[in-house]
């Protein structure tokens, strides 16, 4: 029986777990709290207590011959990822996993002035958020080489899906950047990211890096307009960049300061993934349909 161990079993981790459960795998996950443990146990996932911020709690992870998904985010400050360091240091040489898949960010490429970006483009992170992810990539990759464990890295852009849409922001009438000043952005539906994670474990090779996206870049303004149209809400007011700098949140502005179009051909060709939602329209239609069923 295949054993899967998930570090950071939130929304995406639970989607990955469900796909593996359909294949008869035994699923384990690292959790910090009893509430999280009970929630995962209810889903048929064996919870293993541990805290990535406390190295001494990580010594009992059932990693031997497991497929490991590292989905936990770094801390919110600094340019390194101590959590990844703790994880790597805690793995016993006598209980090495068979493969590790890490979800990183396409933000490691930095601003590419709207150019298409494939995996051959050297990383050039411009935010500490992206620097932390690139540092985690390096820590895990070096550990994998030293321990002969294949590591596969997925560089992921914005994730959308149920409960991952800016519907409340639209209802509040908050503005967005003017269309002609809005940079290129990229996205992937949560369900498609989950199936890419499974394919990466099946077909990814030692040292592989894959850009993950639906291959249909747009602007952030396009995205907000599409969500508004889908939910029958007014499109947001568009404001110029000069005004946005004093109006929009620092987090949103940091995303708007970079422009790139993600090339996903390597993912499609080498992992053999057939996207369920190859464009934003199909993804939003499916989410809205499910929302209506859930009501």
Short mmCIF file of C-alpha atoms in Angstrom, two decimals:
data_model
loop_
_atom_site.label_atom_id
_atom_site.label_comp_id
_atom_site.label_asym_id
_atom_site.label_seq_id
_atom_site.Cartn_x
_atom_site.Cartn_y
_atom_site.Cartn_z
CA UNK A 1 0.00 0.00 0.00
CA UNK A 2 1.30 3.45 -0.95
CA UNK A 3 2.01 5.69 2.04
CA UNK A 4 1.55 9.46 1.67
CA UNK A 5 2.67 11.99 4.27
CA UNK A 6 1.42 15.58 3.98
CA UNK A 7 3.12 18.50 5.71
CA UNK A 8 0.64 21.37 5.71
CA UNK A 9 -2.67 19.58 5.15
CA UNK A 10 -4.95 22.54 4.47
CA UNK A 11 -7.25 22.96 1.48
CA UNK A 12 -4.79 21.76 -1.16
CA UNK A 13 -3.40 19.01 1.05
CA UNK A 14 -6.88 17.66 1.68
CA UNK A 15 -7.63 17.65 -2.05
CA UNK A 16 -4.40 15.74 -2.66
CA UNK A 17 -5.31 13.31 0.13
CA UNK A 18 -8.70 12.57 -1.43
CA UNK A 19 -7.12 11.76 -4.78
CA UNK A 20 -4.69 9.35 -3.14
CA UNK A 21 -7.44 7.78 -1.03
CA UNK A 22 -9.28 6.98 -4.27
CA UNK A 23 -6.17 5.00 -5.23
CA UNK A 24 -6.15 3.11 -1.94
CA UNK A 25 -3.23 4.93 -0.34
CA UNK A 26 -2.67 5.28 3.39
CA UNK A 27 -2.58 8.99 4.29
CA UNK A 28 -0.75 10.65 7.16
CA UNK A 29 -0.46 14.36 7.94
CA UNK A 30 1.53 16.55 10.30
CA UNK A 31 -0.73 18.68 12.52
CA UNK A 32 -0.13 21.13 15.35
CA UNK A 33 -3.47 21.14 17.18
CA UNK A 34 -5.98 18.64 18.48
CA UNK A 35 -8.76 20.38 16.54
CA UNK A 36 -6.87 19.89 13.28
CA UNK A 37 -6.10 16.30 14.21
CA UNK A 38 -9.77 15.50 14.81
CA UNK A 39 -10.81 17.15 11.54
CA UNK A 40 -8.30 15.11 9.52
CA UNK A 41 -9.05 11.88 11.36
CA UNK A 42 -12.70 12.37 10.36
CA UNK A 43 -11.49 12.43 6.74
CA UNK A 44 -9.65 9.14 7.15
CA UNK A 45 -6.23 10.80 7.50
CA UNK A 46 -3.95 9.65 10.31
CA UNK A 47 -2.83 12.77 12.19
CA UNK A 48 0.73 12.99 13.52
CA UNK A 49 1.31 15.72 16.07
CA UNK A 50 4.23 18.04 15.46
CA UNK A 51 5.16 21.70 15.03
CA UNK A 52 7.56 22.85 12.31
CA UNK A 53 8.57 25.75 14.55
CA UNK A 54 9.72 23.30 17.25
CA UNK A 55 12.33 20.90 15.93
CA UNK A 56 12.08 18.58 18.94
CA UNK A 57 8.45 17.71 18.07
CA UNK A 58 9.28 16.34 14.60
CA UNK A 59 11.13 13.15 15.46
CA UNK A 60 8.22 10.69 15.11
CA UNK A 61 7.13 11.43 11.54
CA UNK A 62 6.31 8.18 9.64
CA UNK A 63 8.36 8.99 6.55
CA UNK A 64 10.00 5.70 5.60
CA UNK A 65 9.24 4.94 1.91
CA UNK A 66 6.47 7.56 1.93
CA UNK A 67 5.58 10.04 -0.78
CA UNK A 68 5.90 13.37 1.03
CA UNK A 69 4.09 16.56 0.10
CA UNK A 70 5.54 19.64 1.73
CA UNK A 71 2.80 22.27 1.48
CA UNK A 72 3.45 24.31 4.63
CA UNK A 73 4.19 28.02 4.18
CA UNK A 74 7.29 29.71 5.59
CA UNK A 75 7.08 32.24 8.38
CA UNK A 76 5.84 35.74 7.50
CA UNK A 77 9.23 37.43 7.81
CA UNK A 78 12.87 36.93 6.90
CA UNK A 79 14.46 35.60 3.71
CA UNK A 80 14.97 31.97 4.77
CA UNK A 81 12.63 29.16 5.83
CA UNK A 82 13.53 27.73 9.25
CA UNK A 83 10.53 25.41 9.06
CA UNK A 84 11.96 23.66 6.01
CA UNK A 85 15.33 23.48 7.77
CA UNK A 86 13.71 21.86 10.81
CA UNK A 87 11.90 19.34 8.64
CA UNK A 88 15.03 18.30 6.76
CA UNK A 89 17.07 18.06 9.94
CA UNK A 90 14.39 15.90 11.59
CA UNK A 91 14.33 13.21 8.90
CA UNK A 92 16.23 10.16 10.09
CA UNK A 93 18.63 8.57 7.58
CA UNK A 94 17.03 5.24 8.51
CA UNK A 95 13.51 6.35 7.51
CA UNK A 96 13.93 8.29 4.28
CA UNK A 97 10.90 8.97 2.05
CA UNK A 98 10.80 7.71 -1.52
CA UNK A 99 10.08 11.18 -2.97
CA UNK A 100 9.28 14.74 -1.83
CA UNK A 101 7.03 17.14 -3.76
CA UNK A 102 7.28 20.79 -2.71
CA UNK A 103 4.82 23.54 -3.62
CA UNK A 104 6.80 26.72 -4.18
CA UNK A 105 5.72 29.93 -5.92
CA UNK A 106 6.12 31.36 -9.39
CA UNK A 107 7.04 34.55 -7.53
CA UNK A 108 10.64 33.28 -7.43
CA UNK A 109 11.00 34.55 -11.03
CA UNK A 110 10.38 38.14 -9.97
CA UNK A 111 9.21 40.79 -12.41
CA UNK A 112 9.67 39.66 -16.02
CA UNK A 113 7.98 42.67 -17.64
CA UNK A 114 5.17 40.51 -19.03
CA UNK A 115 7.47 38.01 -20.78
CA UNK A 116 6.65 34.31 -21.03
CA UNK A 117 8.54 32.35 -18.35
CA UNK A 118 9.54 28.70 -18.56
CA UNK A 119 11.63 26.66 -16.13
CA UNK A 120 14.90 27.70 -17.79
CA UNK A 121 14.50 31.30 -16.60
CA UNK A 122 16.81 31.92 -13.60
CA UNK A 123 15.00 32.87 -10.38
CA UNK A 124 15.23 36.54 -9.43
CA UNK A 125 12.89 37.04 -6.46
CA UNK A 126 12.06 40.64 -5.61
CA UNK A 127 10.02 40.17 -2.44
CA UNK A 128 10.97 38.57 0.85
CA UNK A 129 7.97 36.27 0.41
CA UNK A 130 9.50 34.86 -2.77
CA UNK A 131 13.02 34.83 -1.31
CA UNK A 132 11.79 32.60 1.51
CA UNK A 133 10.31 30.16 -1.00
CA UNK A 134 13.48 30.07 -3.09
CA UNK A 135 15.51 29.46 0.08
CA UNK A 136 13.20 26.56 0.93
CA UNK A 137 13.67 25.13 -2.57
CA UNK A 138 17.43 25.26 -2.08
CA UNK A 139 17.36 23.71 1.39
CA UNK A 140 15.15 20.83 0.29
CA UNK A 141 17.01 20.23 -2.98
CA UNK A 142 20.37 20.08 -1.23
CA UNK A 143 18.95 17.69 1.38
CA UNK A 144 17.55 15.50 -1.39
CA UNK A 145 20.92 15.28 -3.14
CA UNK A 146 22.75 14.46 0.10
CA UNK A 147 20.25 11.72 0.98
CA UNK A 148 19.53 10.39 -2.53
CA UNK A 149 15.84 11.30 -2.22
CA UNK A 150 14.17 12.65 -5.40
CA UNK A 151 12.77 16.15 -4.92
CA UNK A 152 10.22 17.65 -7.32
CA UNK A 153 9.42 21.37 -7.14
CA UNK A 154 6.14 22.89 -8.32
CA UNK A 155 6.21 26.65 -8.90
CA UNK A 156 2.61 27.74 -8.45
CA UNK A 157 0.91 31.10 -9.13
CA UNK A 158 -2.43 32.29 -7.72
CA UNK A 159 -4.76 29.48 -6.67
CA UNK A 160 -8.51 29.90 -7.06
CA UNK A 161 -11.41 27.61 -6.21
CA UNK A 162 -14.37 27.29 -3.83
CA UNK A 163 -13.91 29.68 -0.88
CA UNK A 164 -10.87 31.12 -2.70
CA UNK A 165 -12.59 33.89 -4.67
CA UNK A 166 -12.66 37.64 -3.87
CA UNK A 167 -16.45 37.72 -3.66
CA UNK A 168 -16.59 39.57 -0.34
CA UNK A 169 -14.10 42.14 -1.60
CA UNK A 170 -16.31 42.75 -4.61
CA UNK A 171 -19.38 43.12 -2.41
CA UNK A 172 -17.51 45.75 -0.40
CA UNK A 173 -16.93 47.72 -3.61
CA UNK A 174 -13.17 47.96 -3.18
CA UNK A 175 -11.28 49.28 -6.23
CA UNK A 176 -8.80 47.56 -8.53
CA UNK A 177 -5.97 48.81 -10.69
CA UNK A 178 -6.86 50.37 -14.02
CA UNK A 179 -6.86 47.78 -16.80
CA UNK A 180 -4.17 49.41 -18.94
CA UNK A 181 -1.80 49.52 -15.93
CA UNK A 182 -2.59 46.07 -14.58
CA UNK A 183 0.25 43.51 -14.96
CA UNK A 184 0.03 39.96 -16.28
CA UNK A 185 -0.91 37.38 -13.65
CA UNK A 186 -1.40 33.61 -13.70
CA UNK A 187 -3.61 31.14 -11.87
CA UNK A 188 -4.57 27.51 -11.39
CA UNK A 189 -7.77 25.91 -10.06
CA UNK A 190 -7.29 24.14 -6.72
CA UNK A 191 -8.53 20.82 -8.13
CA UNK A 192 -6.06 21.00 -11.01
CA UNK A 193 -3.21 21.80 -8.64
CA UNK A 194 -4.13 18.72 -6.62
CA UNK A 195 -3.99 16.47 -9.68
CA UNK A 196 -0.65 18.01 -10.68
CA UNK A 197 0.65 17.11 -7.22
CA UNK A 198 -0.33 13.46 -7.76
CA UNK A 199 1.19 13.43 -11.25
CA UNK A 200 4.42 14.92 -9.87
CA UNK A 201 4.72 11.98 -7.49
CA UNK A 202 3.96 9.51 -10.27
CA UNK A 203 6.15 10.94 -13.04
CA UNK A 204 8.38 13.64 -11.60
CA UNK A 205 12.08 12.82 -11.57
CA UNK A 206 14.93 13.82 -9.31
CA UNK A 207 15.56 17.56 -9.60
CA UNK A 208 12.50 18.31 -11.73
CA UNK A 209 10.96 21.77 -11.57
CA UNK A 210 7.52 22.41 -13.08
CA UNK A 211 5.65 25.64 -13.63
CA UNK A 212 2.01 25.06 -12.70
CA UNK A 213 -0.74 27.17 -14.28
CA UNK A 214 -3.67 26.87 -16.65
CA UNK A 215 -1.55 28.51 -19.34
CA UNK A 216 -4.08 31.33 -19.81
CA UNK A 217 -2.60 34.43 -18.16
CA UNK A 218 -4.68 37.53 -17.69
CA UNK A 219 -4.59 40.63 -15.54
CA UNK A 220 -5.73 40.98 -11.95
CA UNK A 221 -8.38 43.39 -13.20
CA UNK A 222 -9.61 40.78 -15.69
CA UNK A 223 -9.82 38.32 -12.82
CA UNK A 224 -11.90 40.57 -10.56
CA UNK A 225 -14.19 41.48 -13.46
CA UNK A 226 -14.71 37.81 -14.36
CA UNK A 227 -15.61 36.90 -10.77
CA UNK A 228 -17.98 39.87 -10.55
CA UNK A 229 -19.71 38.88 -13.79
CA UNK A 230 -19.99 35.26 -12.66
CA UNK A 231 -21.69 36.21 -9.38
CA UNK A 232 -23.82 38.99 -10.82
CA UNK A 233 -21.98 41.69 -8.87
CA UNK A 234 -20.98 45.16 -10.09
CA UNK A 235 -17.52 45.31 -11.60
CA UNK A 236 -15.08 47.11 -9.28
CA UNK A 237 -14.03 50.70 -9.79
CA UNK A 238 -10.71 50.97 -11.63
CA UNK A 239 -8.16 53.46 -10.31
CA UNK A 240 -4.75 54.57 -11.64
CA UNK A 241 -1.53 53.22 -10.15
CA UNK A 242 -0.71 56.54 -8.47
CA UNK A 243 -3.97 56.38 -6.52
CA UNK A 244 -3.68 52.62 -5.93
CA UNK A 245 -0.40 53.09 -4.04
CA UNK A 246 -2.29 54.89 -1.28
CA UNK A 247 -5.50 52.84 -1.51
CA UNK A 248 -4.72 49.15 -2.05
CA UNK A 249 -3.20 46.89 0.59
CA UNK A 250 0.59 46.37 0.62
CA UNK A 251 0.05 42.65 -0.04
CA UNK A 252 -2.00 43.31 -3.18
CA UNK A 253 0.41 45.99 -4.36
CA UNK A 254 3.31 43.55 -4.06
CA UNK A 255 1.55 41.20 -6.49
CA UNK A 256 0.78 44.07 -8.84
CA UNK A 257 4.45 45.09 -8.94
CA UNK A 258 5.40 41.99 -10.95
CA UNK A 259 4.31 40.92 -14.44
CA UNK A 260 4.97 37.58 -16.11
CA UNK A 261 3.20 34.93 -18.17
CA UNK A 262 3.80 31.38 -17.02
CA UNK A 263 4.61 28.73 -19.63
CA UNK A 264 3.03 25.42 -18.52
CA UNK A 265 4.07 23.25 -21.47
CA UNK A 266 6.60 21.22 -19.50
CA UNK A 267 3.93 20.33 -16.93
CA UNK A 268 1.48 19.24 -19.61
CA UNK A 269 3.99 17.27 -21.66
CA UNK A 270 6.09 15.52 -19.01
CA UNK A 271 3.43 14.99 -16.34
CA UNK A 272 0.67 14.19 -18.82
CA UNK A 273 -1.86 16.32 -16.96
CA UNK A 274 -5.20 17.08 -18.62
CA UNK A 275 -6.56 20.14 -16.86
CA UNK A 276 -10.18 20.00 -15.75
CA UNK A 277 -10.33 23.79 -15.91
CA UNK A 278 -8.05 24.99 -18.72
CA UNK A 279 -9.26 28.59 -18.41
CA UNK A 280 -10.79 30.89 -15.82
CA UNK A 281 -14.27 30.81 -17.32
CA UNK A 282 -14.64 27.04 -17.01
CA UNK A 283 -13.31 27.11 -13.46
CA UNK A 284 -15.63 29.88 -12.32
CA UNK A 285 -18.67 28.23 -13.93
CA UNK A 286 -17.94 25.00 -12.02
CA UNK A 287 -17.51 26.87 -8.72
CA UNK A 288 -20.77 28.78 -9.17
CA UNK A 289 -22.62 25.58 -10.06
CA UNK A 290 -21.31 23.89 -6.91
CA UNK A 291 -22.25 26.94 -4.80
CA UNK A 292 -25.84 26.61 -6.01
CA UNK A 293 -25.90 22.88 -5.20
CA UNK A 294 -24.50 23.51 -1.70
CA UNK A 295 -27.24 26.03 -0.96
#
